[in-house]
Amino acid sequence: MLHYLEQAAAGKVAPRKAIVVRNVSRRTFLGTAAAGFAVAAFPKDALGFAKYEVGGSQMPHGLVYDPTVFVSIDSDGTVTIVAHRSEMGTGVRTSLPMVLADEMGADWDRVKIIQAEGDEPKYGNQDTDGSRSMRHHIQSMRQMGASVRFMLAIAAMQHFGIIDQPIEAVAEAFGASDDQFEVQGVTVGVHEVTNDATGEAVGFGELAEIAMLVPVPEFEQLNFKDESEFRYVGKGEIEPYDQHDITTGKAIYGADVDLPGMKVAVIARPPAVGAPLVSYDATAARSIAGVEDIAELPITVMPAKFAPLGGVAVIAAHTDAAIRGRDALEIEWGEGPHSNYNTEEFTAEMRETANAPGKVLRKEGDPEAAFAEAAKVFGREYSQAHMAHAPMEPPVAIADVKDGKAEIWAPVQSPFGTRQDIAAALELPIEDVTVHVTLLGGGFGRKSKCDFAIEAALLSRDVGAPVRVQWTREDDIHHSFFHTTSVERIEVALDDQDAVTGWRHNSVAPSILSTFAEDSGHQFFIESGMGHVDVPFEIPNMSIENGKAMAHTRIGWYRAVSNVPRAWAIQSFVAELADELGRDQKDLLIELIGSDRELDPPNQGFPDDYWNYGEVYQEYPITTARLKNVTELAAEKAGWGADLPAGSGLGIAAHRAFVTYVAVAARVDIVDGLITVPEMHIAVDCGFVANPERIRSQMEGAAVMGMTLALNSAITFQNGAAQQSNFYDYDIVRATNFPKVVHTHIVEHPFSVHAAGVGEPGVPPIAPAIANAVFNATGQRLRDLPIGTTVS
């Protein structure tokens, strides 16, 4: 996400490049004079999988396939694997290393995982967002695993005397040949290699030193495991690597880092973005025991990317003193460019804009004629409030800036981006900045924005000591990079047989791009590609539009981003249309999706800059059969069509996001007016499944977060300031009312069906499924998110 935003803001979105795979010789044997031994060439059709292009190749610093960067083996056999993505509960610190370990033949009980620092030139792209860690890196993990297995096998051949030349001669032969090499006479098992002739085995640890002298093989030289040979991949039996430390309190999160002489800083930030600091009196703050210093941070105005908001920092010996010192500050803030931002007025403006023609992003057929000739036009509008991410762990960062160098510890989703931004803020060479990534106590996109780490770096430089900047829950909710607010207007043209002949959808929402560049008021191609221009309905005439809405607070990406309001509107509307026409909701949804096909963007009016989540469309096309399949699967498992008692209802919704297809059937019971969700069935088709346990976990988390945003989540503004402060007025679902049982139904595929996103796609269909169930239980149609916790 970050990469595309920066590129779009700079007006230089680069064309895609294709991965080139060289042709492979099919000669059976190659005699290598330089080494004096014979090895067999490896035929390409036995590789195990065909390499395919993913969007990771186009990300900054791309993908790294060098196993010597990610894997080391100690003499005692311990295999250490580097995790280069940030762990925030998705299990990425387990799943990606697990793929590598399985492919190389490592025993998971002898694997140690270490976290990479922010270093993309070394590790490749590290932006942990966009539901793309497994999608982009499963191939590179398999390739590195197979490379290590190959290198160990060559080392074993030398160890057993199958190769009677020094390993240096083998390496020379590799460099001298354009052909490929095949392992002979040995079999790599679990953490050991066996001599096929004698049955003698040698462990990975004994081979490590020799193996690391073997050149890293090319992709075409590798023999990958058949899926039936996997011990861990696809099984869902591996416990998350950090689970024990997390549950026993040993895991290290941001606030757990403690440096000698460290100070704690808490910052009073402007109530409205860009509001100037007129004056402050710190007399009372300085009188509080433990308060040591007061410092100003410059006020910034949008667009400022991730620059801190600015304000007055209280630096103290401990957190309590810093918070009490900030509370004692007497501050006068002036009027800023967004101090007149008020939710009620702005929402009314968006509604007015949504009901007028918008900028046409996709036009298919003749929508004007379809609506002009319609027997009936049916339309509704839906809204969503701003939301804050509110991760369990508020933003926090530790910085130690001294002697012209900066060292940072922080729970960040983009460690190299953080390193770049801190280097720029401190005017240091990037080589003099180090970013250590701690575990993240939730992220949801908020911790892709490193303003809190920049604050710590600036204050450490100025104070001359290590500084931990600690955000409180109130800071987090008042000063987030908020999920956008929106109004979505949808209309259909119906003929005299009630067939849908035209579709018009005008989406009005402030854009994330306003954080990076001068605000045009219009959404950009990433946002429009999230369930808007790519609506998969088989309707002959379409007009997909975008109305203007200027941003008046910092807008950032939130779990599933613009898919949330789009799924909310479209799936709610389909259910309303079904009711209007006396149709079954699920049947009408299937009918609108239409025939089994792959959408053809160039010939269906899609914009030239259509964004398919950064993926090559031919590799990840919009396939309607998969969307229909998850819809039918969720409905079947939930018992769609069965009679329910009074006060109960079943609702359904389906959506494609991050190239994954998800459908949700939610049951709602109204208990004394309270909306409860005793059961959900979630059907997910995310291509090849590497770790089903984590997929189930992500769907269960999506159910909780989706129910939260459906019933509770609203940030409102008055005079530019967020009005909510903590969980008493920005509530989340609690143990007293949450999705009690979540059944996850995973559509299984072979590796040839590419792995897709998992972290975010479960969220968008939850809210409309709940709202549709509420309607079926009560007859009340709720169109504005959040819908509230009760119905009358």
GROMACS .gro file of N, CA and C in nm, residues 9 302-304 338 346 484 509-524 527 546-553 555:
model
   99
    9ALA      N    1   0.146   0.961  -0.545
    9ALA     CA    2   0.163   1.099  -0.502
    9ALA      C    3   0.268   1.171  -0.585
  302MET      N    4  -0.138   1.904   0.650
  302MET     CA    5  -0.148   1.806   0.541
  302MET      C    6  -0.122   1.876   0.407
  303PRO      N    7  -0.061   1.802   0.312
  303PRO     CA    8  -0.013   1.664   0.322
  303PRO      C    9   0.128   1.661   0.384
  304ALA      N   10   0.151   1.567   0.471
  304ALA     CA   11   0.282   1.559   0.536
  304ALA      C   12   0.328   1.416   0.551
  338HIS      N   13  -0.830   2.303   0.930
  338HIS     CA   14  -0.935   2.203   0.940
  338HIS      C   15  -1.013   2.214   1.071
  346PHE      N   16  -2.045   1.764   0.720
  346PHE     CA   17  -1.969   1.701   0.613
  346PHE      C   18  -2.045   1.582   0.555
  484THR      N   19  -1.131   0.628   0.617
  484THR     CA   20  -1.213   0.732   0.557
  484THR      C   21  -1.361   0.716   0.592
  509ALA      N   22  -1.593   0.977  -0.084
  509ALA     CA   23  -1.512   0.956   0.036
  509ALA      C   24  -1.381   1.032   0.022
  510PRO      N   25  -1.333   1.094   0.129
  510PRO     CA   26  -1.199   1.152   0.125
  510PRO      C   27  -1.094   1.044   0.097
  511SER      N   28  -0.989   1.082   0.027
  511SER     CA   29  -0.890   0.985  -0.020
  511SER      C   30  -0.768   0.977   0.070
  512ILE      N   31  -0.714   0.856   0.080
  512ILE     CA   32  -0.587   0.835   0.148
  512ILE      C   33  -0.476   0.917   0.083
  513LEU      N   34  -0.487   0.941  -0.046
  513LEU     CA   35  -0.382   1.013  -0.116
  513LEU      C   36  -0.362   1.154  -0.060
  514SER      N   37  -0.464   1.207   0.009
  514SER     CA   38  -0.452   1.340   0.068
  514SER      C   39  -0.344   1.345   0.175
  515THR      N   40  -0.305   1.231   0.229
  515THR     CA   41  -0.197   1.224   0.327
  515THR      C   42  -0.061   1.243   0.261
  516PHE      N   43  -0.054   1.218   0.131
  516PHE     CA   44   0.074   1.216   0.060
  516PHE      C   45   0.091   1.330  -0.039
  517ALA      N   46  -0.018   1.385  -0.090
  517ALA     CA   47  -0.008   1.484  -0.196
  517ALA      C   48  -0.124   1.583  -0.185
  518GLU      N   49  -0.115   1.690  -0.261
  518GLU     CA   50  -0.223   1.788  -0.261
  518GLU      C   51  -0.356   1.719  -0.293
  519ASP      N   52  -0.457   1.752  -0.215
  519ASP     CA   53  -0.584   1.680  -0.221
  519ASP      C   54  -0.668   1.726  -0.340
  520SER      N   55  -0.703   1.631  -0.426
  520SER     CA   56  -0.793   1.661  -0.538
  520SER      C   57  -0.939   1.641  -0.500
  521GLY      N   58  -0.961   1.572  -0.387
  521GLY     CA   59  -1.098   1.540  -0.347
  521GLY      C   60  -1.150   1.412  -0.408
  522HIS      N   61  -1.074   1.353  -0.499
  522HIS     CA   62  -1.117   1.229  -0.564
  522HIS      C   63  -1.030   1.113  -0.519
  523GLN      N   64  -1.091   0.996  -0.512
  523GLN     CA   65  -1.016   0.876  -0.478
  523GLN      C   66  -0.922   0.838  -0.593
  524PHE      N   67  -0.817   0.766  -0.559
  524PHE     CA   68  -0.724   0.726  -0.664
  524PHE      C   69  -0.738   0.578  -0.692
  527GLU      N   70  -0.796   0.288  -0.435
  527GLU     CA   71  -0.926   0.289  -0.367
  527GLU      C   72  -1.039   0.247  -0.461
  546ASN      N   73  -1.735   0.852  -0.901
  546ASN     CA   74  -1.669   0.900  -0.779
  546ASN      C   75  -1.695   1.049  -0.764
  547GLY      N   76  -1.761   1.085  -0.653
  547GLY     CA   77  -1.787   1.225  -0.623
  547GLY      C   78  -1.677   1.284  -0.537
  548LYS      N   79  -1.664   1.414  -0.542
  548LYS     CA   80  -1.555   1.484  -0.473
  548LYS      C   81  -1.583   1.501  -0.325
  549ALA      N   82  -1.481   1.475  -0.243
  549ALA     CA   83  -1.489   1.494  -0.098
  549ALA      C   84  -1.349   1.524  -0.047
  550MET      N   85  -1.329   1.643   0.007
  550MET     CA   86  -1.197   1.684   0.056
  550MET      C   87  -1.171   1.626   0.195
  551ALA      N   88  -1.045   1.596   0.221
  551ALA     CA   89  -1.005   1.541   0.351
  551ALA      C   90  -0.979   1.653   0.450
  552HIS      N   91  -1.025   1.634   0.574
  552HIS     CA   92  -1.004   1.733   0.680
  552HIS      C   93  -0.939   1.672   0.803
  553THR      N   94  -0.893   1.549   0.791
  553THR     CA   95  -0.814   1.485   0.895
  553THR      C   96  -0.720   1.388   0.826
  555ILE      N   97  -0.600   1.070   0.677
  555ILE     CA   98  -0.666   0.949   0.629
  555ILE      C   99  -0.559   0.842   0.607
   0.00000   0.00000   0.00000
